[in-house]
Each structure stands twice: as C-alpha cells, then as structure tokens.
Amino acid sequence: MGCTIIGCGKALPALEIANDDLTALVDTSDEWITTRTGIKTRRICVDETNVDLAERAARAALGWDEGGFNERRIDPEEIDLIVYSTATPDVMVPTCAALLRRRLGLSNAVAFDMNAACTGFIYGLGIAESMMAASAAGAAGASGRNAFRRALVVGGERLTRITNWEDRNTCVLFGDGAGAAVVEWSDERAGILATYLRNDDDTDNALTCPTAFDAPQPFDAQGVSLEAAQAADPGLARIDAELGVTEAVEAGRPRQTLYMHGQKVFKFAVEAMGRAVDEVLERAGLTIEDVSFIVPHQANERIIKYAAKRMKLPLDRFQISIAHRGNSSSACIPMTLSDAYDAGRIHPGDKVVLVGFGGGFTSGAVLYEA
Ligand code: COA
C-alpha cells in the first residue's frame, strides 16, 4: 500500500543557446563551462511561460499527449490534487497551479504552488504523499478532511528570468523547463517507501534571490504619506542587508537576480546529496546495494560525480541529463526522471532514489519502488 508514480513527462522551450553563444554576453568559453559543469547548451523561454511548459509536461504525464511515460491514461476528474513547485511563478495570483488546473480542466483538483528552491519537486512529492497517506488512513472522505487519491506533482521554472546575464559566475549554469509526475494511492503496490526532507541554514547567504515587489506604498510609520510612495522601501533595504547584497544592489545590480557563492554551494551539495540518500535508505531499512537507479538534481556534473564517489556507486546508476539543459531548479528532477523512463532505464520493481538540494538550504530524497 502506498503512493506510486504512474506517469511522468517533461517540456522544454524551443530556443537552445550554446556555450559559445554566451561569449557574446560574458567573458567565458565553451571549454571552461564544459569542464567545470558538464553543460553544453541550455533551453531558454522567449515567448513560453512557466505554465505553458508545465501544461505540456502534464499532458504527457497524464497520457494525453505523446512523449511521456504512462501506466495508463488519466481522466481529468481523476486528479484531486495539484502541487506545483516553482521559485519563478509567471504571476503571484492566481497561482501557477490554479492556471494549470483551469487549462487542463482538472475540475476536482485542489491546487497550490510551493517553493523549496531546487529541492521543490522532492518536497512536492513528499507533501502529496503525506496528504494521500493521511487521506487513506482516515478512510478517504470519512475523516473530516478532503480525500486525495491521485495527484499531479509539477516542477516548473523560468529561471532565466532571474538570471543576471552580466554575471559569468552564474549565468552559464541555468536553463528553463518543466517536469510533471502523476502519483496514485495504491492498495496493492508499495510505491514510495520513504521520504527525507531537510533544511540547513544558509548562514553565509551562499544562494539568494531577493525579490522586489515595487507597487508604490504611500505609508510611513505615522500613517498615510504621499512622499513615502516615492522613497526607497526601508524593509527591502533591511532584507538586502540580511542577505548580504546591499553593496551589489547599491552598485546597480538588479535586485531580483540570483546571487551565488559557487564553491560554498558545491560543498553543501555534495554533502547534502550523500546524507539524503543515506537517510532515506535507513528510513526504508534498505542499503545502497538495494537501489537500482538514482535520479539526482542537475546543478553540475561534477557534483553528481563527487556524490557517486561518496556513495561508492558507478556513474552508470545515475541519470545525468545536464549537458543540454543546465540547471532548471525544481524542474530538473522530474525532467531527468522522465529521461530515465524514456531511455527504458527504470523497470517495474526497481528501487529508485530521487535526490536534490537547493537554496535555503533545502535538501531531500524520495525512495520508491517502480
Ligand atoms: N567562465 C570563465 N571563468 C569563470 C566563469 C565562467 N563562466 N565563472 C567563473 N569563472 C572564473 C572565476 O572568476 C574564477 O577566476 P579566478 O580564479 O581568476 O578568480 C575561476 O573561474 C574559478 O572560479 P570558481 O568559482 O572557483 O570555480 P568552480 O570550479 O567552483 O566552479 C561553479 C564554479 C559555479 C561551476 C561551481 O562552484 C558550482 O557548480 N557550484 C555549485 C552551483 C550550484 O549547484 N548551484 C545551484 C544549487 S541548486
């Protein structure tokens, strides 16, 4: 009995930008990017939105369009939950999940967005699984709660909209995309065997993206003030100081772009991936020898290689899809999972680990039986 992945799909924007193309923007080279990250090209939204990509990914995952993995076609009314992970929503209200629900006609679904940075899809699966398990435990519908039996879990990002295209330390790393999975509560199959979600404080502000909601606010501490509407937001100044970006913002760097200390994130990432895999296996009472396949977050090929070494696992047990995508945050894991299914690398009964890490710092893993 458990929550099983029964469909998976992905979607990418049309424009593909190669490393060499980026030399028109920053002082970099194909050689540097390839050897330091494993990335050759990335996809970038021009007229596609986050929800456009999610819609295509979801249609493939539901078995409505070609190109996904499906155990069966899902009817719209069968989906009762949409969990949409994104750090880059097209708009704040309505949520991306609500837009997706409307476009797909999933009229029975409760739909919401959540953000756990690049670990978002792992958190999203964890949330969906917990809601479905609570629902099943409460004899679906008789517990005073909503009943959840089938969920669409999405990771969708338009990360290149928060990328600083003048910063070579970050801009070569990111791309856009969306991935989606259909999960179903099954009385017969084990499905998800364990989940592990974790937060550590990013004490050095190694990965940040301050927001800038900037509708004029005509108030000061005394009340209405038309002058205050023209002044800088004192709250934003405090949060900039807390995040250590004051100098950069004052020097004219766009506030709403990613700031990253690569080496600190790298170190955290290798440790976090290894720990999350160890912990999720312990929770399931299994060992690494029991695992058939690992689908990791795709931030840097070298991070995956270090993590594989730490786990003493050959690289061919990992799906590596970074070369033509780069890092698309919470979309990476569901898209990479979709690649693994497309390539026939996941078989019924296999024990598969999905593992990720990201800003916050968040990290986590999901172990499931295919
Ligand atoms: N092209 C050319 N040179 C570059 C460059 C680029 N795109 N980006 C950085 N450099 C330079 C740096 O300026 C530095 O030069 P210096 O030695 O003259 O100061 C040099 O390359 C080495 O920089 P460093 O930051 O030490 O490189 P690195 O080997 O750590 O690789 C990252 C940088 C970002 C690829 C790597 O740290 C990384 O992948 N970190 C984790 C990122 C991540 O996972 N982010 C998302 C989390 S979800």
Short mmCIF file of N, CA and C in Angstrom, two decimals, residues 98-242:
data_model
loop_
_atom_site.label_atom_id
_atom_site.label_comp_id
_atom_site.label_asym_id
_atom_site.label_seq_id
_atom_site.Cartn_x
_atom_site.Cartn_y
_atom_site.Cartn_z
N ALA A 98 -3.21 26.98 -10.14
CA ALA A 98 -4.59 27.32 -10.50
C ALA A 98 -4.73 27.52 -12.01
N LEU A 99 -3.73 28.15 -12.62
CA LEU A 99 -3.76 28.33 -14.07
C LEU A 99 -3.71 26.97 -14.78
N LEU A 100 -2.85 26.12 -14.27
CA LEU A 100 -2.71 24.78 -14.88
C LEU A 100 -4.01 23.98 -14.75
N ARG A 101 -4.62 24.07 -13.57
CA ARG A 101 -5.89 23.38 -13.32
C ARG A 101 -6.93 23.80 -14.33
N ARG A 102 -7.02 25.14 -14.54
CA ARG A 102 -8.03 25.66 -15.47
C ARG A 102 -7.75 25.21 -16.89
N ARG A 103 -6.48 25.31 -17.31
CA ARG A 103 -6.15 24.92 -18.69
C ARG A 103 -6.42 23.45 -18.96
N LEU A 104 -6.13 22.60 -17.96
CA LEU A 104 -6.27 21.16 -18.17
C LEU A 104 -7.68 20.66 -17.83
N GLY A 105 -8.49 21.53 -17.25
CA GLY A 105 -9.85 21.11 -16.88
C GLY A 105 -9.86 20.09 -15.75
N LEU A 106 -8.92 20.24 -14.78
CA LEU A 106 -8.85 19.28 -13.67
C LEU A 106 -9.80 19.77 -12.56
N SER A 107 -11.08 19.65 -12.83
CA SER A 107 -12.07 20.38 -12.05
C SER A 107 -12.28 19.82 -10.64
N ASN A 108 -11.72 18.65 -10.33
CA ASN A 108 -11.84 18.13 -8.95
C ASN A 108 -10.60 18.42 -8.11
N ALA A 109 -9.63 19.12 -8.71
CA ALA A 109 -8.33 19.22 -8.02
C ALA A 109 -8.25 20.42 -7.08
N VAL A 110 -7.68 20.18 -5.90
CA VAL A 110 -7.19 21.24 -5.03
C VAL A 110 -5.80 21.59 -5.56
N ALA A 111 -5.52 22.88 -5.79
CA ALA A 111 -4.28 23.23 -6.48
C ALA A 111 -3.55 24.35 -5.77
N PHE A 112 -2.25 24.19 -5.55
CA PHE A 112 -1.48 25.27 -4.93
C PHE A 112 -0.02 25.20 -5.38
N ASP A 113 0.66 26.36 -5.28
CA ASP A 113 2.10 26.43 -5.55
C ASP A 113 2.87 26.28 -4.25
N MET A 114 4.09 25.81 -4.36
CA MET A 114 5.00 25.81 -3.22
C MET A 114 6.42 26.05 -3.74
N ASN A 115 7.28 26.49 -2.84
CA ASN A 115 8.65 26.83 -3.24
C ASN A 115 9.62 26.28 -2.21
N ALA A 116 10.44 25.35 -2.61
CA ALA A 116 11.55 24.88 -1.77
C ALA A 116 12.83 24.92 -2.62
N ALA A 117 12.93 25.96 -3.45
CA ALA A 117 14.06 26.15 -4.36
C ALA A 117 14.27 24.88 -5.20
N CYS A 118 15.51 24.50 -5.42
CA CYS A 118 15.77 23.38 -6.35
C CYS A 118 15.29 22.03 -5.82
N THR A 119 15.02 21.94 -4.51
CA THR A 119 14.52 20.68 -3.95
C THR A 119 13.00 20.62 -4.03
N GLY A 120 12.40 21.58 -4.71
CA GLY A 120 10.95 21.73 -4.71
C GLY A 120 10.18 20.49 -5.12
N PHE A 121 10.66 19.79 -6.14
CA PHE A 121 9.90 18.62 -6.61
C PHE A 121 9.92 17.51 -5.55
N ILE A 122 11.05 17.37 -4.86
CA ILE A 122 11.14 16.35 -3.78
C ILE A 122 10.16 16.72 -2.66
N TYR A 123 10.16 18.01 -2.27
CA TYR A 123 9.21 18.46 -1.25
C TYR A 123 7.77 18.26 -1.74
N GLY A 124 7.54 18.58 -3.00
CA GLY A 124 6.19 18.44 -3.57
C GLY A 124 5.71 17.01 -3.51
N LEU A 125 6.60 16.08 -3.87
CA LEU A 125 6.23 14.66 -3.78
C LEU A 125 5.96 14.26 -2.34
N GLY A 126 6.82 14.78 -1.44
CA GLY A 126 6.65 14.47 -0.01
C GLY A 126 5.30 14.97 0.50
N ILE A 127 4.94 16.18 0.09
CA ILE A 127 3.65 16.76 0.52
C ILE A 127 2.49 15.92 -0.03
N ALA A 128 2.56 15.62 -1.33
CA ALA A 128 1.47 14.85 -1.96
C ALA A 128 1.32 13.49 -1.29
N GLU A 129 2.48 12.85 -1.06
CA GLU A 129 2.44 11.51 -0.45
C GLU A 129 1.84 11.57 0.96
N SER A 130 2.23 12.61 1.72
CA SER A 130 1.70 12.74 3.09
C SER A 130 0.20 12.98 3.06
N MET A 131 -0.26 13.83 2.16
CA MET A 131 -1.69 14.13 2.08
C MET A 131 -2.48 12.88 1.68
N MET A 132 -1.89 12.11 0.75
CA MET A 132 -2.59 10.89 0.32
C MET A 132 -2.58 9.82 1.41
N ALA A 133 -1.46 9.72 2.12
CA ALA A 133 -1.38 8.73 3.20
C ALA A 133 -2.37 9.09 4.32
N ALA A 134 -2.46 10.39 4.66
CA ALA A 134 -3.39 10.83 5.71
C ALA A 134 -4.83 10.55 5.25
N SER A 135 -5.06 10.77 3.98
CA SER A 135 -6.39 10.55 3.42
C SER A 135 -6.76 9.07 3.49
N ALA A 136 -5.80 8.21 3.11
CA ALA A 136 -6.06 6.77 3.12
C ALA A 136 -6.27 6.29 4.56
N ALA A 137 -5.45 6.82 5.49
CA ALA A 137 -5.57 6.41 6.90
C ALA A 137 -6.92 6.81 7.48
N GLY A 138 -7.44 7.95 6.99
CA GLY A 138 -8.73 8.41 7.51
C GLY A 138 -9.90 7.87 6.71
N ALA A 139 -9.71 6.75 6.04
CA ALA A 139 -10.77 6.10 5.25
C ALA A 139 -11.44 7.10 4.31
N ALA A 140 -10.60 7.73 3.51
CA ALA A 140 -10.98 8.65 2.43
C ALA A 140 -12.37 9.27 2.52
N GLY A 141 -12.38 10.52 2.96
CA GLY A 141 -13.64 11.25 2.93
C GLY A 141 -14.43 11.16 4.22
N ALA A 142 -14.16 10.13 5.01
CA ALA A 142 -14.91 9.96 6.26
C ALA A 142 -14.14 10.56 7.43
N SER A 143 -13.03 11.24 7.15
CA SER A 143 -12.17 11.69 8.23
C SER A 143 -12.35 13.17 8.54
N GLY A 144 -13.28 13.83 7.89
CA GLY A 144 -13.41 15.26 8.08
C GLY A 144 -12.40 16.03 7.27
N ARG A 145 -11.66 15.34 6.37
CA ARG A 145 -10.69 16.01 5.50
C ARG A 145 -11.04 15.73 4.04
N ASN A 146 -10.41 16.48 3.15
CA ASN A 146 -10.51 16.14 1.72
C ASN A 146 -9.92 14.76 1.49
N ALA A 147 -10.41 14.07 0.49
CA ALA A 147 -9.84 12.77 0.11
C ALA A 147 -8.92 12.98 -1.09
N PHE A 148 -7.70 12.44 -0.99
CA PHE A 148 -6.74 12.57 -2.09
C PHE A 148 -6.29 11.18 -2.53
N ARG A 149 -6.52 10.87 -3.78
CA ARG A 149 -6.12 9.56 -4.27
C ARG A 149 -5.14 9.67 -5.44
N ARG A 150 -5.21 10.79 -6.15
CA ARG A 150 -4.34 10.94 -7.33
C ARG A 150 -3.88 12.39 -7.43
N ALA A 151 -2.59 12.59 -7.60
CA ALA A 151 -2.04 13.96 -7.64
C ALA A 151 -1.15 14.17 -8.84
N LEU A 152 -1.14 15.42 -9.28
CA LEU A 152 -0.18 15.86 -10.29
C LEU A 152 0.86 16.70 -9.55
N VAL A 153 2.10 16.25 -9.60
CA VAL A 153 3.18 17.00 -8.93
C VAL A 153 4.07 17.58 -10.02
N VAL A 154 4.23 18.91 -9.99
CA VAL A 154 4.91 19.62 -11.08
C VAL A 154 6.14 20.34 -10.53
N GLY A 155 7.20 20.37 -11.33
CA GLY A 155 8.31 21.29 -11.08
C GLY A 155 8.46 22.11 -12.35
N GLY A 156 8.18 23.41 -12.24
CA GLY A 156 8.25 24.25 -13.45
C GLY A 156 9.03 25.52 -13.16
N GLU A 157 9.94 25.89 -14.05
CA GLU A 157 10.77 27.07 -13.77
C GLU A 157 11.07 27.84 -15.05
N ARG A 158 11.08 29.14 -14.86
CA ARG A 158 11.60 30.03 -15.89
C ARG A 158 12.77 30.79 -15.25
N LEU A 159 13.80 30.01 -14.95
CA LEU A 159 14.92 30.52 -14.15
C LEU A 159 15.70 31.61 -14.85
N THR A 160 15.66 31.59 -16.19
CA THR A 160 16.47 32.57 -16.92
C THR A 160 15.92 33.99 -16.79
N ARG A 161 14.70 34.11 -16.17
CA ARG A 161 14.17 35.46 -15.89
C ARG A 161 14.74 36.06 -14.61
N ILE A 162 15.39 35.22 -13.78
CA ILE A 162 16.02 35.77 -12.56
C ILE A 162 17.53 35.60 -12.64
N THR A 163 18.03 35.39 -13.86
CA THR A 163 19.47 35.24 -14.06
C THR A 163 20.07 36.60 -14.42
N ASN A 164 21.21 36.89 -13.85
CA ASN A 164 21.93 38.12 -14.20
C ASN A 164 22.86 37.78 -15.37
N TRP A 165 22.51 38.23 -16.56
CA TRP A 165 23.25 37.85 -17.77
C TRP A 165 24.56 38.61 -17.93
N GLU A 166 24.92 39.36 -16.87
CA GLU A 166 26.24 40.01 -16.87
C GLU A 166 27.17 39.33 -15.87
N ASP A 167 26.69 38.29 -15.21
CA ASP A 167 27.48 37.63 -14.16
C ASP A 167 27.89 36.23 -14.64
N ARG A 168 29.15 36.10 -15.05
CA ARG A 168 29.60 34.81 -15.62
C ARG A 168 29.62 33.70 -14.60
N ASN A 169 29.68 34.07 -13.30
CA ASN A 169 29.69 33.04 -12.26
C ASN A 169 28.39 32.26 -12.18
N THR A 170 27.31 32.88 -12.63
CA THR A 170 26.01 32.21 -12.52
C THR A 170 25.32 31.99 -13.87
N CYS A 171 25.45 32.93 -14.81
CA CYS A 171 24.55 32.89 -15.97
C CYS A 171 24.79 31.69 -16.88
N VAL A 172 25.97 31.09 -16.79
CA VAL A 172 26.24 29.94 -17.68
C VAL A 172 25.56 28.67 -17.17
N LEU A 173 25.00 28.73 -15.95
CA LEU A 173 24.55 27.49 -15.30
C LEU A 173 23.09 27.14 -15.54
N PHE A 174 22.25 28.15 -15.86
CA PHE A 174 20.81 27.94 -15.72
C PHE A 174 20.06 27.79 -17.04
N GLY A 175 18.90 27.13 -16.96
CA GLY A 175 18.02 26.96 -18.11
C GLY A 175 16.59 26.83 -17.63
N ASP A 176 15.66 26.78 -18.57
CA ASP A 176 14.23 26.70 -18.25
C ASP A 176 13.67 25.32 -18.59
N GLY A 177 12.53 25.00 -18.00
CA GLY A 177 11.89 23.71 -18.31
C GLY A 177 10.81 23.39 -17.31
N ALA A 178 10.10 22.30 -17.56
CA ALA A 178 9.10 21.81 -16.60
C ALA A 178 9.01 20.29 -16.69
N GLY A 179 8.75 19.69 -15.55
CA GLY A 179 8.52 18.25 -15.50
C GLY A 179 7.31 18.00 -14.62
N ALA A 180 6.63 16.89 -14.87
CA ALA A 180 5.42 16.58 -14.07
C ALA A 180 5.34 15.08 -13.85
N ALA A 181 4.79 14.71 -12.70
CA ALA A 181 4.55 13.29 -12.42
C ALA A 181 3.12 13.11 -11.91
N VAL A 182 2.51 12.00 -12.30
CA VAL A 182 1.21 11.63 -11.74
C VAL A 182 1.47 10.57 -10.67
N VAL A 183 0.98 10.82 -9.46
CA VAL A 183 1.12 9.82 -8.40
C VAL A 183 -0.26 9.36 -7.94
N GLU A 184 -0.34 8.08 -7.62
CA GLU A 184 -1.65 7.49 -7.30
C GLU A 184 -1.51 6.65 -6.04
N TRP A 185 -2.50 6.72 -5.16
CA TRP A 185 -2.51 5.84 -3.99
C TRP A 185 -2.93 4.45 -4.44
N SER A 186 -2.15 3.44 -4.05
CA SER A 186 -2.47 2.08 -4.47
C SER A 186 -2.60 1.20 -3.23
N ASP A 187 -3.62 0.36 -3.20
CA ASP A 187 -3.76 -0.56 -2.07
C ASP A 187 -2.86 -1.78 -2.24
N GLU A 188 -2.38 -2.00 -3.48
CA GLU A 188 -1.56 -3.20 -3.75
C GLU A 188 -0.06 -2.92 -3.79
N ARG A 189 0.30 -1.76 -4.35
CA ARG A 189 1.74 -1.53 -4.58
C ARG A 189 2.36 -0.68 -3.46
N ALA A 190 3.66 -0.88 -3.26
CA ALA A 190 4.34 -0.15 -2.18
C ALA A 190 4.59 1.31 -2.57
N GLY A 191 5.00 1.54 -3.83
CA GLY A 191 5.27 2.90 -4.29
C GLY A 191 6.37 3.57 -3.47
N ILE A 192 6.07 4.76 -2.94
CA ILE A 192 7.08 5.49 -2.16
C ILE A 192 7.34 4.75 -0.85
N LEU A 193 8.61 4.35 -0.65
CA LEU A 193 8.98 3.56 0.53
C LEU A 193 9.41 4.47 1.68
N ALA A 194 10.01 5.61 1.32
CA ALA A 194 10.45 6.56 2.36
C ALA A 194 10.71 7.91 1.73
N THR A 195 10.58 8.94 2.56
CA THR A 195 10.96 10.29 2.13
C THR A 195 11.85 10.88 3.21
N TYR A 196 12.70 11.81 2.81
CA TYR A 196 13.57 12.51 3.76
C TYR A 196 13.66 13.96 3.33
N LEU A 197 13.14 14.88 4.13
CA LEU A 197 13.18 16.31 3.82
C LEU A 197 13.99 17.01 4.91
N ARG A 198 14.80 17.98 4.49
CA ARG A 198 15.69 18.60 5.48
C ARG A 198 15.97 20.06 5.12
N ASN A 199 16.17 20.87 6.14
CA ASN A 199 16.66 22.24 5.95
C ASN A 199 17.90 22.48 6.79
N ASP A 200 18.87 23.16 6.22
CA ASP A 200 20.02 23.69 6.96
C ASP A 200 20.05 25.19 6.71
N ASP A 201 20.52 25.96 7.70
CA ASP A 201 20.60 27.41 7.48
C ASP A 201 21.71 27.73 6.49
N ASP A 202 21.41 28.59 5.53
CA ASP A 202 22.44 29.10 4.61
C ASP A 202 23.06 30.32 5.29
N THR A 203 23.91 30.04 6.28
CA THR A 203 24.41 31.13 7.15
C THR A 203 25.28 32.13 6.38
N ASP A 204 25.90 31.68 5.28
CA ASP A 204 26.77 32.59 4.51
C ASP A 204 26.02 33.26 3.36
N ASN A 205 24.70 33.09 3.27
CA ASN A 205 23.95 33.64 2.13
C ASN A 205 24.59 33.21 0.81
N ALA A 206 24.86 31.91 0.69
CA ALA A 206 25.56 31.42 -0.50
C ALA A 206 24.65 31.39 -1.74
N LEU A 207 23.34 31.37 -1.52
CA LEU A 207 22.42 31.30 -2.67
C LEU A 207 21.17 32.11 -2.33
N THR A 208 21.03 33.24 -3.01
CA THR A 208 19.89 34.13 -2.70
C THR A 208 19.33 34.72 -3.98
N CYS A 209 18.08 35.14 -3.89
CA CYS A 209 17.46 35.92 -4.96
C CYS A 209 16.43 36.84 -4.30
N PRO A 210 16.87 38.03 -3.89
CA PRO A 210 15.92 38.94 -3.23
C PRO A 210 14.83 39.37 -4.20
N THR A 211 13.61 39.46 -3.70
CA THR A 211 12.52 39.89 -4.60
C THR A 211 12.39 41.40 -4.57
N ALA A 212 11.57 41.94 -5.43
CA ALA A 212 11.38 43.38 -5.48
C ALA A 212 9.95 43.69 -5.91
N PHE A 213 9.00 43.42 -5.02
CA PHE A 213 7.63 43.85 -5.30
C PHE A 213 7.62 45.36 -5.14
N ASP A 214 7.27 46.08 -6.17
CA ASP A 214 7.53 47.52 -6.07
C ASP A 214 6.33 48.40 -6.42
N ALA A 215 5.13 47.95 -6.06
CA ALA A 215 3.99 48.87 -6.16
C ALA A 215 4.23 49.99 -5.15
N PRO A 216 3.99 51.26 -5.52
CA PRO A 216 4.24 52.36 -4.58
C PRO A 216 3.43 52.18 -3.30
N GLN A 217 4.08 52.46 -2.14
CA GLN A 217 3.39 52.24 -0.86
C GLN A 217 3.29 53.58 -0.12
N PRO A 218 2.12 54.22 -0.15
CA PRO A 218 2.01 55.59 0.39
C PRO A 218 1.77 55.63 1.90
N PHE A 219 2.67 55.01 2.64
CA PHE A 219 2.56 54.99 4.11
C PHE A 219 3.93 55.10 4.74
N ASP A 220 4.01 55.82 5.86
CA ASP A 220 5.19 55.70 6.72
C ASP A 220 4.70 55.33 8.11
N ALA A 221 5.58 55.36 9.11
CA ALA A 221 5.20 54.89 10.45
C ALA A 221 4.04 55.67 11.05
N GLN A 222 3.84 56.92 10.58
CA GLN A 222 2.76 57.76 11.13
C GLN A 222 1.42 57.52 10.42
N GLY A 223 1.45 56.92 9.25
CA GLY A 223 0.19 56.71 8.51
C GLY A 223 0.36 57.05 7.04
N VAL A 224 -0.68 57.63 6.44
CA VAL A 224 -0.64 57.94 5.01
C VAL A 224 0.42 59.00 4.73
N SER A 225 1.24 58.75 3.70
CA SER A 225 2.29 59.71 3.34
C SER A 225 2.57 59.60 1.84
N LEU A 226 2.21 60.63 1.10
CA LEU A 226 2.43 60.57 -0.34
C LEU A 226 3.92 60.57 -0.67
N GLU A 227 4.74 61.18 0.20
CA GLU A 227 6.20 61.19 -0.03
C GLU A 227 6.76 59.75 0.05
N ALA A 228 6.21 58.97 1.01
CA ALA A 228 6.73 57.61 1.21
C ALA A 228 6.60 56.78 -0.06
N ALA A 229 5.56 57.09 -0.86
CA ALA A 229 5.35 56.33 -2.10
C ALA A 229 6.52 56.51 -3.06
N GLN A 230 7.25 57.63 -2.96
CA GLN A 230 8.38 57.90 -3.87
C GLN A 230 9.70 57.37 -3.29
N ALA A 231 9.72 57.09 -1.98
CA ALA A 231 11.00 56.76 -1.33
C ALA A 231 11.34 55.27 -1.47
N ALA A 232 12.61 54.96 -1.19
CA ALA A 232 13.04 53.55 -1.21
C ALA A 232 12.34 52.80 -0.08
N ASP A 233 12.08 51.55 -0.31
CA ASP A 233 11.38 50.72 0.68
C ASP A 233 12.36 50.36 1.81
N PRO A 234 12.10 50.83 3.05
CA PRO A 234 13.06 50.54 4.12
C PRO A 234 13.14 49.05 4.46
N GLY A 235 12.05 48.35 4.26
CA GLY A 235 12.05 46.90 4.53
C GLY A 235 12.98 46.17 3.57
N LEU A 236 12.94 46.56 2.29
CA LEU A 236 13.82 45.91 1.31
C LEU A 236 15.28 46.17 1.65
N ALA A 237 15.57 47.37 2.13
CA ALA A 237 16.95 47.69 2.49
C ALA A 237 17.42 46.77 3.62
N ARG A 238 16.52 46.51 4.59
CA ARG A 238 16.91 45.62 5.70
C ARG A 238 17.13 44.18 5.23
N ILE A 239 16.23 43.73 4.34
CA ILE A 239 16.39 42.33 3.88
C ILE A 239 17.63 42.21 3.00
N ASP A 240 17.95 43.26 2.22
CA ASP A 240 19.18 43.24 1.42
C ASP A 240 20.40 43.10 2.33
N ALA A 241 20.34 43.84 3.49
CA ALA A 241 21.47 43.76 4.43
C ALA A 241 21.55 42.35 5.02
N GLU A 242 20.39 41.81 5.38
CA GLU A 242 20.36 40.45 5.97
C GLU A 242 20.92 39.42 4.98
#
